[in-house]
Structures are given as structure tokens and as C-alpha cells.
mmCIF file of C-alpha atoms in Angstrom:
data_model
loop_
_atom_site.group_PDB
_atom_site.id
_atom_site.type_symbol
_atom_site.label_atom_id
_atom_site.label_comp_id
_atom_site.label_asym_id
_atom_site.label_seq_id
_atom_site.Cartn_x
_atom_site.Cartn_y
_atom_site.Cartn_z
ATOM 1 C CA MET A 1 10.363 10.093 -14.083
ATOM 2 C CA LYS A 2 9.229 7.716 -11.832
ATOM 3 C CA ASP A 3 11.882 5.159 -10.504
ATOM 4 C CA GLN A 4 10.730 1.789 -11.803
ATOM 5 C CA LYS A 5 12.347 -0.097 -8.937
ATOM 6 C CA THR A 6 10.648 2.033 -6.374
ATOM 7 C CA LEU A 7 7.317 1.653 -8.112
ATOM 8 C CA ALA A 8 7.891 -2.068 -8.109
ATOM 9 C CA TYR A 9 8.202 -2.048 -4.345
ATOM 10 C CA ILE A 10 5.151 0.080 -3.925
ATOM 11 C CA ASN A 11 3.082 -2.225 -6.217
ATOM 12 C CA LEU A 12 4.257 -5.341 -4.526
ATOM 13 C CA PHE A 13 4.187 -4.306 -0.753
ATOM 14 C CA GLY A 14 1.991 -1.348 -0.880
ATOM 15 C CA ILE A 15 -0.659 -2.186 -3.180
ATOM 16 C CA LEU A 16 -0.699 -6.000 -3.647
ATOM 17 C CA GLY A 17 0.120 -6.286 0.282
ATOM 18 C CA ALA A 18 -3.234 -4.561 1.041
ATOM 19 C CA LEU A 19 -5.184 -7.598 -0.207
ATOM 20 C CA GLY A 20 -5.243 -8.855 3.192
ATOM 21 C CA LYS A 21 -7.016 -5.787 4.609
ATOM 22 C CA LEU A 22 -9.237 -5.944 1.347
ATOM 23 C CA ALA A 23 -10.528 -9.274 2.399
ATOM 24 C CA GLU A 24 -11.152 -8.040 5.949
ATOM 25 C CA LEU A 25 -13.096 -4.965 4.678
ATOM 26 C CA ASP A 26 -15.021 -6.226 1.629
ATOM 27 C CA ALA A 27 -17.480 -9.006 1.836
ATOM 28 C CA ASP A 28 -17.028 -9.920 -1.951
ATOM 29 C CA ALA A 29 -13.242 -10.319 -1.560
ATOM 30 C CA ARG A 30 -13.778 -12.355 1.601
ATOM 31 C CA ALA A 31 -16.104 -14.644 -0.086
ATOM 32 C CA LEU A 32 -13.760 -15.288 -2.936
ATOM 33 C CA LEU A 33 -11.301 -16.695 -0.455
ATOM 34 C CA THR A 34 -13.988 -18.550 1.824
ATOM 35 C CA GLY A 35 -13.196 -22.072 1.852
ATOM 36 C CA ILE A 36 -10.418 -22.153 -0.623
ATOM 37 C CA LYS A 37 -7.520 -24.688 -0.444
ATOM 38 C CA PRO A 38 -4.467 -22.613 0.964
ATOM 39 C CA VAL A 39 -2.347 -21.308 -1.871
ATOM 40 C CA SER A 40 0.708 -19.084 -2.221
ATOM 41 C CA LEU A 41 1.756 -16.742 -4.977
ATOM 42 C CA GLY A 42 5.234 -15.764 -5.169
ATOM 43 C CA ILE A 43 6.302 -12.640 -7.148
ATOM 44 C CA ALA A 44 10.183 -12.233 -7.987
ATOM 45 C CA VAL A 45 11.376 -9.132 -9.592
ATOM 46 C CA SER A 46 14.995 -9.158 -10.872
ATOM 47 C CA GLY A 47 16.658 -6.178 -9.366
ATOM 48 C CA GLY A 48 13.623 -5.504 -7.143
ATOM 49 C CA PRO A 49 11.173 -6.909 -4.583
ATOM 50 C CA TYR A 50 10.638 -10.525 -3.667
ATOM 51 C CA ALA A 51 7.569 -11.453 -1.798
ATOM 52 C CA THR A 52 4.892 -14.238 -1.463
ATOM 53 C CA LEU A 53 1.196 -13.795 -1.018
ATOM 54 C CA HIS A 54 -0.515 -16.451 1.086
ATOM 55 C CA PHE A 55 -4.149 -17.089 0.517
ATOM 56 C CA ALA A 56 -6.245 -19.252 2.871
ATOM 57 C CA ASP A 57 -9.763 -19.506 4.042
ATOM 58 C CA GLY A 58 -11.184 -16.021 4.059
ATOM 59 C CA GLY A 59 -7.951 -14.053 4.189
ATOM 60 C CA CYS A 60 -4.481 -13.227 2.833
ATOM 61 C CA THR A 61 -1.140 -12.482 4.104
ATOM 62 C CA GLN A 62 2.245 -11.350 2.786
ATOM 63 C CA THR A 63 5.910 -12.373 3.555
ATOM 64 C CA GLU A 64 9.111 -11.417 1.967
ATOM 65 C CA GLY A 65 10.974 -14.094 -0.314
ATOM 66 C CA VAL A 66 9.496 -16.618 -2.594
ATOM 67 C CA ASP A 67 11.123 -19.918 -1.227
ATOM 68 C CA ARG A 68 7.860 -21.763 -0.609
ATOM 69 C CA CYS A 69 5.354 -20.666 -3.006
ATOM 70 C CA ASP A 70 2.933 -22.698 -4.812
ATOM 71 C CA ILE A 71 2.933 -20.487 -7.865
ATOM 72 C CA LYS A 72 5.757 -18.298 -8.984
ATOM 73 C CA LEU A 73 5.878 -15.467 -11.206
ATOM 74 C CA ALA A 74 9.234 -14.009 -12.147
ATOM 75 C CA PHE A 75 9.925 -10.868 -14.019
ATOM 76 C CA SER A 76 13.123 -9.937 -15.747
ATOM 77 C CA ALA A 77 13.003 -6.251 -14.567
ATOM 78 C CA PRO A 78 10.888 -3.937 -12.460
ATOM 79 C CA GLU A 79 9.330 -2.435 -15.703
ATOM 80 C CA LYS A 80 7.835 -6.001 -16.368
ATOM 81 C CA PHE A 81 6.096 -6.188 -13.172
ATOM 82 C CA ASN A 82 4.826 -2.857 -13.300
ATOM 83 C CA GLY A 83 3.510 -3.702 -16.482
ATOM 84 C CA MET A 84 1.609 -6.611 -14.994
ATOM 85 C CA ILE A 85 0.083 -4.095 -12.394
ATOM 86 C CA ASP A 86 -1.160 -1.770 -15.073
ATOM 87 C CA GLY A 87 -2.374 -4.494 -17.302
ATOM 88 C CA THR A 88 0.208 -4.163 -20.199
ATOM 89 C CA VAL A 89 2.059 -7.241 -19.522
ATOM 90 C CA THR A 90 0.807 -10.843 -19.143
ATOM 91 C CA PRO A 91 3.076 -12.799 -16.863
ATOM 92 C CA ILE A 92 3.734 -16.640 -17.405
ATOM 93 C CA PRO A 93 4.043 -18.747 -14.240
ATOM 94 C CA ARG A 94 7.536 -20.213 -13.682
ATOM 95 C CA LYS A 95 6.039 -22.715 -11.302
ATOM 96 C CA GLY A 96 2.541 -23.961 -10.402
ATOM 97 C CA PHE A 97 0.833 -24.636 -13.467
ATOM 98 C CA THR A 98 -1.593 -27.087 -11.862
ATOM 99 C CA ARG A 99 -2.877 -23.856 -9.683
ATOM 100 C CA ILE A 100 -2.984 -21.585 -12.563
ATOM 101 C CA GLY A 101 -6.896 -21.599 -12.268
ATOM 102 C CA PHE A 102 -6.372 -19.690 -8.952
ATOM 103 C CA LEU A 103 -4.194 -17.012 -10.779
ATOM 104 C CA THR A 104 -6.374 -16.468 -13.679
ATOM 105 C CA GLY A 105 -9.750 -16.535 -11.673
ATOM 106 C CA THR A 106 -9.571 -15.664 -7.913
ATOM 107 C CA PHE A 107 -6.500 -13.626 -7.895
ATOM 108 C CA ILE A 108 -7.584 -11.474 -11.026
ATOM 109 C CA LYS A 109 -11.183 -10.877 -9.218
ATOM 110 C CA LEU A 110 -9.374 -9.892 -5.989
ATOM 111 C CA THR A 111 -7.026 -7.275 -7.904
ATOM 112 C CA ASP A 112 -10.086 -5.966 -9.839
ATOM 113 C CA ILE A 113 -11.991 -5.332 -6.656
ATOM 114 C CA LEU A 114 -9.085 -3.680 -5.084
ATOM 115 C CA THR A 115 -8.354 -1.512 -8.357
ATOM 116 C CA ARG A 116 -11.867 -0.271 -7.925
ATOM 117 C CA TYR A 117 -11.349 0.922 -4.455
ATOM 118 C CA LEU A 118 -8.291 2.540 -5.264
ATOM 119 C CA ARG A 119 -9.362 4.087 -8.421
ATOM 120 C CA PRO A 120 -12.952 4.861 -7.728
ATOM 121 C CA SER A 121 -15.411 6.609 -9.970
ATOM 122 C CA ALA A 122 -17.296 9.614 -8.568
ATOM 123 C CA GLU A 123 -20.470 7.306 -8.560
ATOM 124 C CA ASP A 124 -18.756 4.679 -6.475
ATOM 125 C CA LEU A 125 -17.883 7.229 -3.752
ATOM 126 C CA VAL A 126 -21.472 8.110 -3.293
ATOM 127 C CA ASP A 127 -22.021 5.026 -1.427
ATOM 128 C CA GLU A 128 -20.934 5.773 2.291
ATOM 129 C CA HIS A 129 -19.716 2.313 2.876
ATOM 130 C CA PHE A 130 -17.658 2.027 -0.140
ATOM 131 C CA PHE A 131 -16.353 5.599 0.634
ATOM 132 C CA GLU A 132 -15.048 4.400 3.839
ATOM 133 C CA VAL A 133 -13.469 1.317 2.558
ATOM 134 C CA SER A 134 -11.895 2.931 -0.208
ATOM 135 C CA THR A 135 -10.426 5.683 2.142
ATOM 136 C CA THR A 136 -9.103 3.070 4.541
ATOM 137 C CA LEU A 137 -7.403 1.150 1.865
ATOM 138 C CA MET A 138 -5.683 4.355 0.675
ATOM 139 C CA LEU A 139 -4.296 5.145 4.003
ATOM 140 C CA TYR A 140 -2.721 1.582 4.238
ATOM 141 C CA VAL A 141 -1.295 2.083 0.569
ATOM 142 C CA ILE A 142 0.069 5.438 1.377
ATOM 143 C CA ALA A 143 1.830 4.300 4.463
ATOM 144 C CA GLY A 144 3.256 1.553 2.615
ATOM 145 C CA ALA A 145 4.356 3.728 -0.508
ATOM 146 C CA VAL A 146 6.013 6.241 2.148
ATOM 147 C CA ALA A 147 8.205 3.305 3.386
ATOM 148 C CA GLN A 148 9.070 2.060 -0.111
ATOM 149 C CA ILE A 149 9.759 5.789 -1.373
ATOM 150 C CA GLY A 150 11.891 6.325 1.721
ATOM 151 C CA ASN A 151 14.083 3.382 0.962
ATOM 152 C CA TYR A 152 14.527 3.289 -2.789
ATOM 153 C CA ASP A 153 13.684 6.727 -4.337
ATOM 154 C CA GLU A 154 16.509 9.053 -4.538
ATOM 155 C CA VAL A 155 14.522 12.078 -3.141
ATOM 156 C CA GLY A 156 12.893 9.885 -0.660
ATOM 157 C CA ARG A 157 16.186 8.416 0.797
ATOM 158 C CA PHE A 158 17.161 12.074 1.385
ATOM 159 C CA SER A 159 14.319 12.544 3.544
ATOM 160 C CA ALA A 160 14.597 9.196 5.339
ATOM 161 C CA SER A 161 18.251 9.899 6.135
ATOM 162 C CA ASN A 162 17.043 12.740 8.237
ATOM 163 C CA ILE A 163 14.195 10.797 10.206
ATOM 164 C CA VAL A 164 15.376 9.550 13.616
ATOM 165 C CA ASP A 165 14.361 6.144 14.937
ATOM 166 C CA GLY A 166 10.922 5.550 16.040
ATOM 167 C CA ASP A 167 7.164 5.236 14.891
ATOM 168 C CA VAL A 168 5.203 7.966 13.029
ATOM 169 C CA LEU A 169 1.439 7.248 13.479
ATOM 170 C CA LEU A 170 -0.857 8.151 10.631
ATOM 171 C CA SER A 171 -4.367 8.260 11.868
ATOM 172 C CA ILE A 172 -7.842 9.141 10.892
ATOM 173 C CA LYS A 173 -9.876 10.047 13.939
ATOM 174 C CA ASP A 174 -12.127 7.305 15.361
ATOM 175 C CA GLY A 175 -11.113 5.266 12.329
ATOM 176 C CA PRO A 176 -8.130 3.371 10.681
ATOM 177 C CA GLN A 177 -4.449 3.789 11.738
ATOM 178 C CA ALA A 178 -1.207 2.965 10.066
ATOM 179 C CA THR A 179 2.360 3.180 11.361
ATOM 180 C CA VAL A 180 5.552 4.139 9.570
ATOM 181 C CA SER A 181 8.657 3.186 11.495
ATOM 182 C CA ALA A 182 12.152 4.245 11.059
ATOM 183 C CA LYS A 183 15.482 2.355 12.281
ATOM 184 C CA ASP A 184 18.903 3.548 11.100
ATOM 185 C CA HIS A 185 17.020 5.519 8.345
ATOM 186 C CA VAL A 186 15.331 2.632 6.867
ATOM 187 C CA LEU A 187 11.613 2.695 6.879
ATOM 188 C CA SER A 188 8.807 -0.094 7.350
ATOM 189 C CA PHE A 189 5.267 0.117 7.909
ATOM 190 C CA ARG A 190 2.301 -1.670 9.506
ATOM 191 C CA ARG A 191 -1.317 -1.341 8.582
ATOM 192 C CA GLU A 192 -2.333 -0.764 12.237
ATOM 193 C CA GLY A 193 -1.440 1.772 15.137
ATOM 194 C CA THR A 194 1.405 1.788 17.514
ATOM 195 C CA ALA A 195 1.298 2.313 21.200
ATOM 196 C CA ASN A 196 4.062 4.687 21.654
ATOM 197 C CA PRO A 197 4.620 6.895 18.589
ATOM 198 C CA ARG A 198 7.375 9.530 18.453
ATOM 199 C CA ALA A 199 5.225 11.701 16.126
ATOM 200 C CA VAL A 200 1.501 11.658 15.362
ATOM 201 C CA MET A 201 -0.458 13.048 12.317
ATOM 202 C CA GLU A 202 -4.339 12.712 12.980
ATOM 203 C CA PHE A 203 -6.961 13.753 10.239
ATOM 204 C CA ALA A 204 -10.087 15.043 11.860
ATOM 205 C CA SER A 205 -12.365 12.876 9.782
ATOM 206 C CA ILE A 206 -12.363 10.362 6.955
ATOM 207 C CA ARG A 207 -13.856 12.983 4.524
ATOM 208 C CA LEU A 208 -10.986 15.280 5.287
ATOM 209 C CA ALA A 209 -8.547 12.456 4.768
ATOM 210 C CA ARG A 210 -10.186 11.659 1.498
ATOM 211 C CA ASP A 211 -9.869 15.273 0.243
ATOM 212 C CA LEU A 212 -6.208 15.234 1.431
ATOM 213 C CA PHE A 213 -5.473 11.945 -0.530
ATOM 214 C CA ASP A 214 -7.317 13.264 -3.547
ATOM 215 C CA GLY A 215 -5.221 16.481 -3.485
ATOM 216 C CA ASN A 216 -8.433 18.741 -2.950
ATOM 217 C CA VAL A 217 -7.120 20.497 0.380
ATOM 218 C CA ASN A 218 -3.897 21.929 1.399
ATOM 219 C CA SER A 219 -2.329 20.108 4.378
ATOM 220 C CA MET A 220 -0.780 23.175 5.866
ATOM 221 C CA ALA A 221 -3.959 25.016 5.622
ATOM 222 C CA CYS A 222 -5.789 22.033 7.451
ATOM 223 C CA ILE A 223 -2.995 22.172 10.044
ATOM 224 C CA GLY A 224 -3.788 25.910 10.664
ATOM 225 C CA ARG A 225 -7.556 25.094 11.035
ATOM 226 C CA LYS A 226 -6.617 22.258 13.386
ATOM 227 C CA GLU A 227 -8.247 19.765 11.037
ATOM 228 C CA ILE A 228 -5.059 17.995 11.043
ATOM 229 C CA THR A 229 -3.489 17.363 14.466
ATOM 230 C CA VAL A 230 0.248 16.841 14.678
ATOM 231 C CA GLY A 231 2.427 16.183 17.764
ATOM 232 C CA GLY A 232 5.455 14.754 19.085
ATOM 233 C CA MET A 233 8.770 15.076 17.017
ATOM 234 C CA ILE A 234 7.882 17.439 14.347
ATOM 235 C CA SER A 235 11.023 17.054 12.480
ATOM 236 C CA MET A 236 10.103 13.383 11.657
ATOM 237 C CA LEU A 237 6.593 14.735 10.513
ATOM 238 C CA ASP A 238 8.424 17.336 8.291
ATOM 239 C CA ASN A 239 10.420 14.643 6.569
ATOM 240 C CA VAL A 240 7.508 12.105 6.307
ATOM 241 C CA ASN A 241 5.538 15.103 4.587
ATOM 242 C CA ARG A 242 8.319 15.352 2.085
ATOM 243 C CA ILE A 243 8.045 11.809 1.217
ATOM 244 C CA LEU A 244 4.123 12.144 1.024
ATOM 245 C CA ASP A 245 4.687 14.640 -1.841
ATOM 246 C CA ARG A 246 6.501 11.846 -3.639
ATOM 247 C CA VAL A 247 3.646 9.484 -2.916
ATOM 248 C CA ALA A 248 1.295 11.430 -5.073
ATOM 249 C CA PHE A 249 3.792 11.354 -7.794
ATOM 250 C CA TYR A 250 4.251 7.672 -7.941
ATOM 251 C CA LEU A 251 0.401 6.793 -7.138
ATOM 252 C CA ALA A 252 -0.967 9.188 -9.831
#
């Protein structure tokens, strides 16, 4: 079974945290935030993650904690928050009723756009631009999920305990990059590359990356055909790959 606490961390930091990149990559998402009065949405999950999404003119950023949010959603358990993400739980704000129009309007519209990119139909993926944006967002979400699983999932923590300090670069050739960092066996991530990675995994093309994300090709076979280039400290990549197996389970 999925660990609900781990899933809550993935949902908050891996998925909702990608709203900033969504606003950069999608014109409709960016338009929803253009010209808005700054507003912050805090999400507090008892026994789980706490973070605030800050929305301002044309963009979105995320910080840990909920101390200075305009709107606050509090959840009594990770299961409740995960229920909001999958649409089975309707939250009631603990703070910020005067800004609830943003929550029920702009925020819902943004998450609907994000969901379409992360769970696209076959027809959606025919459009080349949509395909590229969708695959780019998937890379960012996967990097985020690797960090959360390495920190909170029982199987993932074992793999993380064997990762030495340093950066692992996940890259699509001539395309987007993400970084998973290890420090004292605690993982973090960034939706950008790193100048001095200790290990690198690069996909030869965005289409190959998509096939891998969708489970349509075998990663070891791709490495054998040099469609995936690996380098640096292989032990880091071995353990990150073990965590990636758990990512598919959590994001399914």
C-alpha cells in the first residue's frame, strides 16, 4: 500500500510545488496569475508537510511553513489532504475567507491545467507543444517525488541511506534538467540543473524520456543502447533508480 504521509509530501512539494513551473511554461496558467493581487495559500497537514504557495503577478513560488499565509487549509491527517488532491475531500479554510474567491476560482483553474498535463489523454499528447510541456513537468514532479520517497517511504529511506553526499543530475538532452541532492542521507531537489553533479543520468530525447516516464521502455535496455547516458558515481544512480521504481508506484 502507498504510505499516505509520503504521498502527502509528494502531493504538496512534488505536484503543487510545480505550479511555478506551470506558470512559466503554459500561457493560460500565466494569464490566470497576470495582474493579480499577491496572495499566499498555506497548507498544513497534521503529521505531514506544511508549506505555503505564494501567488503574484504571473508566477508562483513555494516555501516551507504556513506562518504568514493569507489563506490556510488545515488537514487532520495526510489522508484528508490526499483526498483533496484526488477530488474526494472538499477543504474548509481555517483562515482567509475574504480571499476564498481565489481558492475556488484561480487556484482550482490552475490545478485543473496542471492535472491535464500530468494525466494527459492520448489526444492531448499529439500536440507537440503540449507534449513537451507535459514531459517537462513530469520530469520536475518525478525529481520531487524521488526526494520525498527517499525521506519518508520505508523502502525509499533504505536506498537514501546508501547515497553519499552530492548532486544527481537528471537531464533531457538539450532540454529541461532537475537535481536531486543528498546530504547526510536526506534528499532534496531543485527544478534546475547543477554545475557540479557527482552523478548524471541524461535521456537522449524528450520522446525517450516520455516513454520511460510512461513505462513503455526498459531503462536498462536504453542504457545498453546508449539512449540513456550515465556517468559519475554509479552507486548514487543505482540507489536513485531504486527510488524511481517507487515513484511509479506512488504516481500511478
